[in-house]
Coordinates of C-alpha atoms in Angstrom, one line a residue:
Chain A
M1 CA -4.4 4.8 126.7
T2 CA -4.3 5.8 123.1
R3 CA -0.6 5.6 121.5
I4 CA 0.4 8.8 120.0
V5 CA 3.3 8.4 117.1
R6 CA 4.8 11.4 115.1
T7 CA 6.7 9.7 112.4
V8 CA 5.6 8.0 109.2
A9 CA 8.2 5.1 110.1
E10 CA 6.6 4.3 113.6
L11 CA 3.0 4.6 111.9
R12 CA 3.7 2.4 109.3
E13 CA 5.4 -0.3 111.7
Q14 CA 2.5 -0.1 114.1
V15 CA 0.0 -0.8 111.0
R16 CA 2.2 -3.4 109.7
A17 CA 2.4 -5.5 112.8
W18 CA -1.6 -5.5 113.3
K19 CA -2.0 -6.3 109.7
A20 CA 0.9 -9.3 110.2
A21 CA -1.4 -10.5 113.1
G22 CA -4.6 -10.5 110.7
E23 CA -5.8 -7.5 112.2
Q24 CA -7.7 -4.8 109.6
V25 CA -7.2 -1.3 110.3
G26 CA -9.5 1.9 109.8
L27 CA -8.0 5.2 109.2
I28 CA -9.8 8.4 110.4
P29 CA -7.8 11.6 108.7
T30 CA -8.8 14.4 110.8
M31 CA -7.8 18.3 111.6
G32 CA -8.0 17.8 115.0
A33 CA -10.4 20.1 117.3
L34 CA -12.7 16.8 117.4
H35 CA -16.4 16.7 118.3
E36 CA -18.9 14.1 118.3
G37 CA -18.6 13.9 114.2
H38 CA -15.1 12.7 114.6
L39 CA -15.4 10.3 117.3
S40 CA -18.9 8.8 115.3
L41 CA -16.4 7.9 112.7
V42 CA -14.0 6.1 115.0
R43 CA -17.0 4.0 116.5
L44 CA -18.3 3.4 112.5
A45 CA -14.9 2.1 112.2
Q46 CA -15.1 -0.1 115.0
T47 CA -17.8 -2.0 113.8
R48 CA -16.1 -3.0 110.5
V49 CA -12.3 -3.5 111.7
K50 CA -10.3 -4.7 114.6
R51 CA -7.9 -1.5 115.1
T52 CA -8.5 2.6 114.5
V53 CA -6.0 4.9 113.8
A54 CA -6.9 8.9 113.5
S55 CA -4.5 11.3 112.4
V56 CA -4.8 14.8 113.5
F57 CA -2.9 17.3 111.1
V58 CA -3.8 20.8 110.3
N59 CA -2.8 20.8 106.8
P60 CA -1.5 24.1 105.5
K61 CA -1.6 23.2 101.8
Q62 CA -5.4 23.4 102.1
F63 CA -5.5 26.5 103.3
A64 CA -5.0 30.1 101.3
P65 CA -3.0 32.6 102.9
H66 CA -6.0 34.9 103.5
E67 CA -7.7 31.9 105.6
D68 CA -7.8 30.7 109.1
F69 CA -4.7 28.3 109.0
D70 CA -3.3 30.1 112.3
A71 CA -6.4 30.4 113.7
Y72 CA -7.6 26.9 113.3
P73 CA -8.3 25.3 116.5
R74 CA -5.8 23.3 117.8
G75 CA -5.6 21.3 121.3
E76 CA -3.8 17.9 121.2
A77 CA -4.4 16.9 124.8
R78 CA -8.0 17.2 124.4
D79 CA -8.0 15.3 121.2
A80 CA -6.0 12.5 122.4
E81 CA -8.3 12.3 125.5
L82 CA -11.6 12.3 123.4
L83 CA -9.7 9.4 120.8
D84 CA -8.9 7.6 124.2
S85 CA -12.6 7.5 125.3
A86 CA -13.7 6.2 122.2
G87 CA -11.6 3.5 122.1
C88 CA -9.0 4.5 119.2
D89 CA -5.8 2.6 119.1
L90 CA -3.5 4.8 117.9
L91 CA -3.1 8.9 117.2
F92 CA -0.7 9.9 114.4
A93 CA 0.2 13.1 115.0
P94 CA 2.9 14.4 112.5
N95 CA 4.4 18.1 112.4
A96 CA 4.2 20.2 108.9
A97 CA 8.3 18.9 108.7
E98 CA 7.3 15.1 108.7
M99 CA 4.6 15.6 106.4
Y100 CA 6.3 18.0 103.9
P101 CA 10.2 17.7 104.5
Q102 CA 12.4 20.2 103.0
G103 CA 12.3 20.3 98.8
F104 CA 8.7 18.8 99.1
S105 CA 7.1 19.3 95.5
T106 CA 4.7 17.4 94.8
T107 CA 0.7 18.5 94.1
I108 CA -2.0 16.0 93.1
N109 CA -4.7 17.9 91.3
L110 CA -8.4 16.7 90.2
T111 CA -10.5 18.0 87.5
G112 CA -14.2 17.8 87.3
V113 CA -15.6 17.1 90.8
S114 CA -13.0 19.5 92.6
E115 CA -13.9 22.4 90.3
P116 CA -17.5 23.8 91.5
L117 CA -18.6 24.8 94.8
E118 CA -15.8 24.7 97.3
G119 CA -13.3 24.5 94.5
A120 CA -14.6 27.8 93.0
A121 CA -14.4 29.3 96.2
R122 CA -11.3 28.1 97.1
P123 CA -8.8 27.4 94.3
Q124 CA -5.7 25.6 96.1
F125 CA -8.4 23.6 98.3
F126 CA -8.8 20.3 97.1
G127 CA -5.2 20.1 95.3
G128 CA -4.1 20.3 99.2
V129 CA -6.7 18.0 100.6
A130 CA -6.0 15.2 97.5
T131 CA -2.4 15.6 98.3
V132 CA -2.5 14.9 102.2
V133 CA -5.3 12.5 101.7
T134 CA -3.2 10.3 99.4
K135 CA -0.2 10.7 101.7
L136 CA -1.8 9.7 104.9
L137 CA -3.4 6.8 102.8
I138 CA 0.2 5.5 101.7
Q139 CA 1.4 6.4 105.0
A140 CA -1.0 4.4 106.9
E141 CA -1.8 1.5 104.5
P142 CA -5.3 1.1 105.9
D143 CA -7.9 -1.0 104.8
I144 CA -10.6 1.0 104.9
A145 CA -10.6 5.0 105.7
L146 CA -13.6 7.2 106.9
F147 CA -14.9 10.5 106.0
G148 CA -17.9 12.7 107.4
E149 CA -20.7 13.4 104.8
K150 CA -20.4 17.2 106.2
D151 CA -17.7 17.7 103.9
Y152 CA -19.5 16.1 100.8
Q153 CA -17.4 17.4 98.2
Q154 CA -14.3 16.3 99.9
L155 CA -15.4 13.1 100.2
Q156 CA -16.3 12.6 96.5
V157 CA -12.8 14.4 95.6
I158 CA -11.0 11.7 97.8
R159 CA -13.2 8.7 96.5
R160 CA -12.2 9.9 92.8
V161 CA -8.4 10.2 93.7
T162 CA -8.4 6.9 95.7
R163 CA -10.0 5.2 92.4
D164 CA -7.9 7.1 90.1
L165 CA -4.5 6.2 91.7
D166 CA -5.4 2.5 92.5
L167 CA -4.9 3.2 96.4
P168 CA -5.8 -0.5 97.9
V169 CA -8.5 1.2 100.5
E170 CA -12.0 1.5 100.7
I171 CA -13.5 4.7 101.2
V172 CA -16.4 4.9 103.7
G173 CA -18.5 8.0 104.0
A174 CA -20.6 8.4 107.1
P175 CA -23.6 10.5 107.9
T176 CA -23.1 13.9 109.2
A177 CA -23.6 14.5 113.0
R178 CA -25.7 17.4 113.9
A179 CA -26.4 19.5 117.1
E180 CA -29.7 18.8 118.6
D181 CA -31.2 22.2 116.6
G182 CA -30.0 20.4 113.3
L183 CA -26.7 22.5 113.1
A184 CA -24.0 20.3 111.4
L185 CA -20.9 20.1 114.0
S186 CA -18.2 21.6 112.8
S187 CA -14.8 22.5 114.3
R188 CA -15.6 26.1 113.2
N189 CA -18.5 26.3 114.7
A190 CA -16.1 27.2 117.4
Y191 CA -15.7 30.8 116.0
L192 CA -19.5 31.8 116.1
S193 CA -20.5 34.3 119.0
P194 CA -23.7 33.1 120.7
Q195 CA -26.1 35.2 118.3
E196 CA -24.3 33.8 115.5
R197 CA -24.9 30.4 116.8
A198 CA -28.4 30.9 117.5
A199 CA -28.8 32.2 113.9
A200 CA -26.7 29.5 112.4
V201 CA -29.8 27.0 112.6
A202 CA -31.5 28.9 109.5
L203 CA -28.8 27.1 107.3
P204 CA -29.9 23.4 108.0
N205 CA -33.6 24.9 108.3
A206 CA -33.4 26.6 105.1
M207 CA -32.1 23.5 103.4
K208 CA -34.9 21.3 104.6
A209 CA -37.4 23.7 103.2
A210 CA -35.5 23.7 99.7
I211 CA -35.7 20.1 99.5
A212 CA -39.4 19.8 100.8
A213 CA -40.4 22.4 98.4
V214 CA -38.7 20.8 95.4
Q215 CA -40.4 17.5 96.8
A216 CA -43.5 19.1 96.6
G217 CA -43.1 20.5 93.2
E218 CA -41.2 23.6 93.3
R219 CA -38.5 24.4 90.3
V220 CA -35.2 23.9 91.7
E221 CA -34.0 27.4 90.9
M222 CA -36.9 28.8 92.6
A223 CA -36.0 26.8 95.7
E224 CA -32.4 27.9 95.4
A225 CA -33.7 31.6 95.2
A226 CA -35.9 31.2 98.2
G227 CA -33.3 29.7 100.1
K228 CA -30.8 32.0 100.0
A229 CA -33.2 34.7 100.6
A230 CA -34.1 32.9 103.8
L231 CA -30.4 32.7 104.9
E232 CA -30.1 36.5 104.2
A233 CA -33.1 37.3 106.4
A234 CA -31.7 35.0 108.9
G235 CA -28.4 37.4 109.5
F236 CA -26.2 35.3 107.0
R237 CA -24.2 38.2 105.3
Q238 CA -23.0 36.3 101.9
V239 CA -24.1 32.9 100.3
D240 CA -21.6 31.3 98.5
Y241 CA -23.8 28.8 96.7
F242 CA -26.9 27.2 97.8
D243 CA -27.1 24.6 95.0
F244 CA -29.2 21.2 93.9
R245 CA -26.4 19.3 92.4
D246 CA -25.7 15.5 91.0
A247 CA -24.9 13.3 94.1
D248 CA -21.9 12.0 92.0
D249 CA -19.9 14.2 90.1
L250 CA -21.8 17.4 91.8
S251 CA -22.5 18.8 88.0
R252 CA -25.5 21.0 87.9
L253 CA -29.0 19.6 87.7
G254 CA -31.5 21.1 85.3
P255 CA -33.9 23.5 86.5
D256 CA -36.7 21.1 86.5
A257 CA -35.0 17.9 87.0
L258 CA -34.8 16.6 90.5
H259 CA -32.6 13.3 90.0
G260 CA -34.5 11.9 92.8
S261 CA -32.3 9.8 95.0
K262 CA -29.2 11.0 93.0
A263 CA -29.5 14.7 93.7
R264 CA -27.8 16.4 96.7
L265 CA -28.2 19.9 98.4
L266 CA -24.9 21.7 99.2
A267 CA -24.6 25.0 100.7
A268 CA -21.9 27.6 101.8
A269 CA -22.5 30.9 103.8
W270 CA -20.9 33.5 105.8
L271 CA -22.2 34.4 109.2
G272 CA -19.8 37.1 110.1
K273 CA -16.5 36.2 109.7
T274 CA -17.4 32.5 109.7
R275 CA -18.1 30.3 106.6
L276 CA -20.4 27.5 107.6
I277 CA -21.3 24.6 105.0
D278 CA -23.8 21.6 105.0
N279 CA -25.2 19.3 102.5
M280 CA -28.0 17.0 102.5
A281 CA -29.6 14.2 100.2
A282 CA -32.1 15.7 98.2
Chain B
M1 CA 7.5 -18.4 80.2
T2 CA 7.2 -15.1 81.3
R3 CA 3.6 -14.7 82.6
I4 CA 1.5 -11.9 80.9
V5 CA -1.5 -10.0 82.9
R6 CA -3.4 -7.1 81.9
T7 CA -5.5 -6.2 84.9
V8 CA -4.3 -4.4 88.3
A9 CA -6.3 -6.8 90.0
E10 CA -4.3 -10.1 88.7
L11 CA -1.2 -8.1 88.9
R12 CA -1.7 -7.4 92.6
E13 CA -2.7 -11.0 93.3
Q14 CA 0.2 -12.5 92.0
V15 CA 2.6 -9.4 93.8
R16 CA 0.9 -10.5 97.0
A17 CA 1.0 -14.1 96.7
W18 CA 5.0 -13.7 96.2
K19 CA 5.3 -11.1 99.2
A20 CA 3.3 -13.5 101.5
A21 CA 5.7 -16.1 100.5
G22 CA 8.5 -14.3 101.6
E23 CA 9.9 -13.5 98.4
Q24 CA 10.8 -9.3 97.3
V25 CA 9.8 -8.0 94.0
G26 CA 11.2 -5.6 91.6
L27 CA 9.4 -3.6 89.0
I28 CA 10.9 -2.4 85.8
P29 CA 8.3 0.0 84.2
T30 CA 8.7 0.4 80.4
M31 CA 6.8 1.6 77.5
G32 CA 7.8 -1.2 75.6
A33 CA 10.2 -1.5 72.2
L34 CA 12.6 -3.5 74.7
H35 CA 16.3 -3.4 74.0
E36 CA 19.2 -4.3 75.8
G37 CA 19.1 -1.1 78.2
H38 CA 15.6 -2.6 79.7
L39 CA 17.1 -6.3 80.0
S40 CA 20.0 -4.9 81.8
L41 CA 17.2 -3.6 84.5
V42 CA 15.6 -7.1 84.3
R43 CA 19.0 -8.5 85.0
L44 CA 20.0 -5.8 88.0
A45 CA 16.6 -6.6 89.5
Q46 CA 17.3 -10.2 89.8
T47 CA 20.7 -9.5 91.8
R48 CA 18.5 -7.7 94.3
V49 CA 14.9 -9.7 94.6
K50 CA 13.6 -13.0 93.8
R51 CA 11.0 -11.9 91.4
T52 CA 11.0 -9.7 88.7
V53 CA 7.8 -7.9 86.9
A54 CA 8.1 -5.6 83.7
S55 CA 5.3 -3.5 82.6
V56 CA 4.8 -2.3 79.4
F57 CA 2.3 0.6 78.8
V58 CA 2.9 3.3 76.2
N59 CA 1.5 6.3 78.4
P60 CA -0.5 8.7 76.3
K61 CA -0.5 11.3 79.0
Q62 CA 2.9 11.9 78.6
F63 CA 2.9 12.9 74.7
A64 CA 1.4 16.3 73.5
P65 CA -0.8 16.3 71.0
H66 CA 1.8 17.0 68.0
E67 CA 4.3 14.1 69.4
D68 CA 4.7 10.5 68.5
F69 CA 2.5 8.6 70.4
D70 CA 0.8 7.0 67.3
A71 CA 4.2 6.1 65.8
Y72 CA 5.9 5.2 69.1
P73 CA 7.3 1.5 68.2
R74 CA 5.0 -1.3 69.8
G75 CA 5.6 -5.2 69.5
E76 CA 4.3 -7.2 72.5
A77 CA 5.2 -10.4 71.1
R78 CA 8.7 -9.5 70.8
D79 CA 9.0 -7.5 73.9
A80 CA 7.4 -10.8 75.7
E81 CA 10.0 -13.0 74.1
L82 CA 13.0 -10.8 75.4
L83 CA 11.5 -10.4 78.7
D84 CA 11.3 -14.3 78.8
S85 CA 14.8 -14.6 77.6
A86 CA 16.1 -12.6 80.5
G87 CA 14.1 -14.7 83.1
C88 CA 11.4 -12.1 83.8
D89 CA 8.4 -13.4 85.8
L90 CA 5.7 -11.3 84.7
L91 CA 4.9 -8.9 82.2
F92 CA 1.9 -6.2 83.0
A93 CA 0.5 -5.1 79.9
P94 CA -2.8 -3.2 80.7
N95 CA -4.7 -1.2 78.0
A96 CA -5.4 2.5 78.3
A97 CA -9.2 1.9 79.8
E98 CA -7.4 -0.2 82.8
M99 CA -5.1 2.3 83.1
Y100 CA -7.3 5.3 83.2
P101 CA -10.9 4.4 83.3
Q102 CA -14.1 6.4 82.3
G103 CA -14.0 9.3 84.7
F104 CA -10.2 9.7 85.3
S105 CA -9.3 13.2 86.1
T106 CA -6.0 13.1 88.7
T107 CA -2.7 14.6 87.7
I108 CA 0.3 14.6 89.7
N109 CA 2.4 17.7 89.3
L110 CA 5.8 18.5 90.6
T111 CA 7.7 21.6 90.7
G112 CA 11.2 22.3 90.8
V113 CA 13.3 19.5 89.3
S114 CA 10.7 18.9 86.5
E115 CA 10.5 22.3 85.2
P116 CA 13.9 22.7 83.2
L117 CA 15.4 20.7 80.3
E118 CA 12.6 18.2 79.2
G119 CA 10.0 20.1 81.4
A120 CA 10.6 23.5 79.4
A121 CA 10.7 21.6 76.2
R122 CA 7.6 19.5 76.9
P123 CA 5.1 21.0 79.5
Q124 CA 2.7 18.1 80.0
F125 CA 5.6 15.4 80.1
F126 CA 6.6 15.1 83.6
G127 CA 2.9 15.4 85.0
G128 CA 2.2 12.3 82.5
V129 CA 5.2 10.3 84.1
A130 CA 4.6 11.1 87.7
T131 CA 1.0 10.3 87.3
V132 CA 1.8 6.7 85.4
V133 CA 4.6 5.6 87.5
T134 CA 2.7 6.6 90.9
K135 CA -0.2 4.4 89.6
L136 CA 2.1 1.9 88.8
L137 CA 4.0 1.6 92.1
I138 CA 0.5 1.9 93.9
Q139 CA -0.7 -1.2 91.3
A140 CA 2.1 -3.2 91.7
E141 CA 3.5 -2.7 95.2
P142 CA 7.1 -3.6 94.6
D143 CA 10.1 -3.7 96.9
I144 CA 12.4 -1.9 94.5
A145 CA 11.7 -0.2 91.2
L146 CA 14.2 0.3 88.4
F147 CA 14.8 3.3 85.8
G148 CA 17.9 3.8 83.5
E149 CA 20.1 6.9 84.0
K150 CA 19.2 7.1 80.2
D151 CA 16.0 9.3 81.5
Y152 CA 18.2 11.0 84.1
Q153 CA 15.8 13.8 84.9
Q154 CA 12.7 11.4 84.7
L155 CA 14.7 9.3 87.5
Q156 CA 15.1 12.4 89.4
V157 CA 11.3 13.2 89.2
I158 CA 10.4 9.8 90.1
R159 CA 12.9 9.9 92.9
R160 CA 11.1 13.1 94.4
V161 CA 7.7 12.1 93.7
T162 CA 8.2 8.8 95.7
R163 CA 9.9 10.5 98.7
D164 CA 7.2 13.4 98.3
L165 CA 3.9 10.8 98.5
D166 CA 5.9 8.4 101.2
L167 CA 5.7 5.4 98.5
P168 CA 7.0 2.3 100.5
V169 CA 9.5 1.5 97.5
E170 CA 13.3 2.2 96.7
I171 CA 14.2 3.5 93.5
V172 CA 17.2 2.2 91.8
G173 CA 18.7 4.1 89.2
A174 CA 20.8 1.9 86.5
P175 CA 23.7 3.2 84.2
T176 CA 22.5 3.9 80.7
A177 CA 23.2 1.0 78.2
R178 CA 25.1 2.0 74.9
A179 CA 25.6 0.7 71.6
E180 CA 29.6 -0.1 70.6
D181 CA 30.0 3.4 69.5
G182 CA 28.6 5.1 72.6
L183 CA 25.2 6.1 71.6
A184 CA 23.0 5.5 74.4
L185 CA 20.5 2.6 73.7
S186 CA 16.6 4.3 73.1
S187 CA 13.5 2.9 71.6
R188 CA 13.5 6.2 69.5
N189 CA 16.8 5.2 67.5
A190 CA 14.5 2.8 65.5
Y191 CA 13.3 6.3 63.7
L192 CA 16.7 7.2 62.4
S193 CA 18.0 6.5 59.0
P194 CA 21.3 4.9 58.3
Q195 CA 22.8 8.5 57.6
E196 CA 21.3 9.9 60.8
R197 CA 22.4 6.8 62.8
A198 CA 26.1 7.5 61.7
A199 CA 25.6 11.0 62.7
A200 CA 23.9 10.1 65.9
V201 CA 27.3 9.3 67.7
A202 CA 28.5 13.0 67.6
L203 CA 26.1 13.5 70.6
P204 CA 28.1 11.3 73.2
N205 CA 31.4 12.2 71.3
A206 CA 30.5 16.0 72.1
M207 CA 29.8 15.4 75.8
K208 CA 32.6 13.4 76.5
A209 CA 34.6 16.4 74.6
A210 CA 32.8 18.9 77.1
I211 CA 33.1 17.0 80.0
A212 CA 37.1 16.7 79.3
A213 CA 37.4 20.3 78.4
V214 CA 36.0 21.5 81.7
Q215 CA 38.0 19.1 84.0
A216 CA 40.9 20.2 82.2
G217 CA 39.9 24.1 83.1
E218 CA 37.8 25.1 80.5
R219 CA 34.8 27.4 81.5
V220 CA 31.2 25.6 81.6
E221 CA 29.6 27.9 79.3
M222 CA 32.3 27.9 76.8
A223 CA 32.4 24.2 76.6
E224 CA 28.5 24.3 76.5
A225 CA 28.7 26.2 73.5
A226 CA 31.5 24.4 71.8
G227 CA 29.4 21.2 72.2
K228 CA 26.3 22.7 70.8
A229 CA 28.5 23.8 67.9
A230 CA 30.1 20.2 67.3
L231 CA 26.5 19.0 67.2
E232 CA 25.3 21.5 64.6
A233 CA 28.4 21.1 62.7
A234 CA 27.9 17.2 62.6
G235 CA 24.1 17.7 61.3
F236 CA 22.2 18.2 64.0
R237 CA 19.0 20.6 63.2
Q238 CA 18.4 22.1 66.7
V239 CA 19.8 21.8 70.2
D240 CA 17.2 22.0 72.9
Y241 CA 19.8 22.1 75.2
F242 CA 23.2 21.0 76.2
D243 CA 23.8 21.8 80.1
F244 CA 26.0 21.4 83.2
R245 CA 23.6 21.1 85.9
D246 CA 23.4 20.1 89.6
A247 CA 23.4 16.4 89.7
D248 CA 20.7 16.1 92.0
D249 CA 17.9 19.3 91.5
L250 CA 19.3 19.9 87.7
S251 CA 19.4 23.6 88.8
R252 CA 21.9 25.5 86.6
L253 CA 25.4 26.0 87.3
G254 CA 27.6 28.7 87.9
P255 CA 29.7 29.8 84.6
D256 CA 33.0 28.5 86.7
A257 CA 31.6 26.4 89.1
L258 CA 31.8 22.5 88.6
H259 CA 30.2 20.6 91.5
G260 CA 32.9 17.8 91.2
S261 CA 30.9 14.6 91.7
K262 CA 27.7 16.4 91.8
A263 CA 27.5 17.7 88.4
R264 CA 25.6 16.2 85.2
L265 CA 25.9 17.3 81.7
L266 CA 22.5 16.8 80.1
A267 CA 21.6 17.1 76.2
A268 CA 18.8 17.0 73.8
A269 CA 19.1 17.5 70.1
W270 CA 17.0 16.9 66.8
L271 CA 18.3 14.7 64.0
G272 CA 15.8 15.1 61.4
K273 CA 12.6 14.2 63.0
T274 CA 14.1 12.2 65.8
R275 CA 14.9 13.9 69.3
L276 CA 17.6 12.4 71.0
I277 CA 18.2 12.9 74.8
D278 CA 21.6 11.8 76.5
N279 CA 23.5 12.6 79.8
M280 CA 26.9 11.6 81.8
A281 CA 28.5 12.4 85.1
A282 CA 30.4 15.1 85.0

């Protein structure tokens, strides 16, 4: 059975015992509501290290007051079962008081890669992500930590803060897990009505079409405009962005210049009350 | 001889070798221009741990553009000699590119204890301090880290960020080292002319008088006003603050309420072009 611990002290004691025994450790930070994407990270970790630790913490600091913190899906029993079935060794499930004790007053902020796209739409988001992930990396002291490319900008932010703070851990990005029709797996997909779920496939389809168009010689800004139009035609009520960007620092690409393998298409759009994001190598 | 290393990789390799051999490690972060205060931290560390590491790095991020970064006293050969005479095992002396490589974009910010006093006078200061000290603690992975009470608010900020980020290190504060006349030792005392140096003793004297007055029943705000007046009479051209504060979170004390052993008197004042700070338990 996957062991569950709720305090930093217990987490650290277990990880240090493993490391003292010469066993390397991989951390998979999550907000719970686990799906096949998270489990694929556990399995990827198992190919690299002997011991795997998943954390489940719905981090209040990365939600704005109007966002879905209270509604965010939670279900520890099911999460623990899924981790157990994947052979995960330890589940770290702290409560908010363990993570942010009385008097907590520190925030880790980034400039640059954190500013466009999700950072523009959600101003506190990456400060909250950087703070909690840094804490988790310091708490768990893993050899590697794994994150899905689904949250691509988050992955780049975490790579940056890990390097900037000299955290002694290797950050591993893993390909986005997708449903059979191509929709990226996300805990927020649970919010979609059956009609919305059917319409959602327009997001990866519009992205694949835009990438194919650009590779065939279409101008980047034309492909972006066509992608947005396709999403609106499919019933998305707002497109926050549908942008080709530099794959490392997420800066804008020139109108004609596709950076070859260094470009990435990133998109965020609203279907009813649900905001979906996705990204693909371009 | 004290060994000198300039890269995080060399630092970590040496510290990890010591720890693997069961030897605990103490870190003394400094900006160089070492004096007896710093050496007393090395000696205090030696009573607690087997190995001592001093870092010397004049941190550009904690100086505002108009402050004395370029003029700040530097002299590595003398610093290394002093550390050697104190029996310090390792000097970590990175350059700016090792500490802040190309693309560096992370800042650690605090609210609360960082905001009044030095934080009000120097808005970027504690963000710069918190960022570089966090990096040093992550780079060196010491068991304990030692800081002088001379920079009392800095010590409280470092205690807070260490707790908030779960850094696995004990922060040790050490009493302020003072010249025979009572002036707190500071690298910035080197800026004082002989006349200014003679006048500077008014700072600790005014503080001792204010504490004695309050302990004898004087109202806090009256003692603060008298202290400021005494400094101005002694030739200080500006008093930034001369405040009784809560010793933990540095919040203001009520006009009559002295918190007993939990109060601290903190002061900052300008003598010509030099800004002196000091603090005492009240």
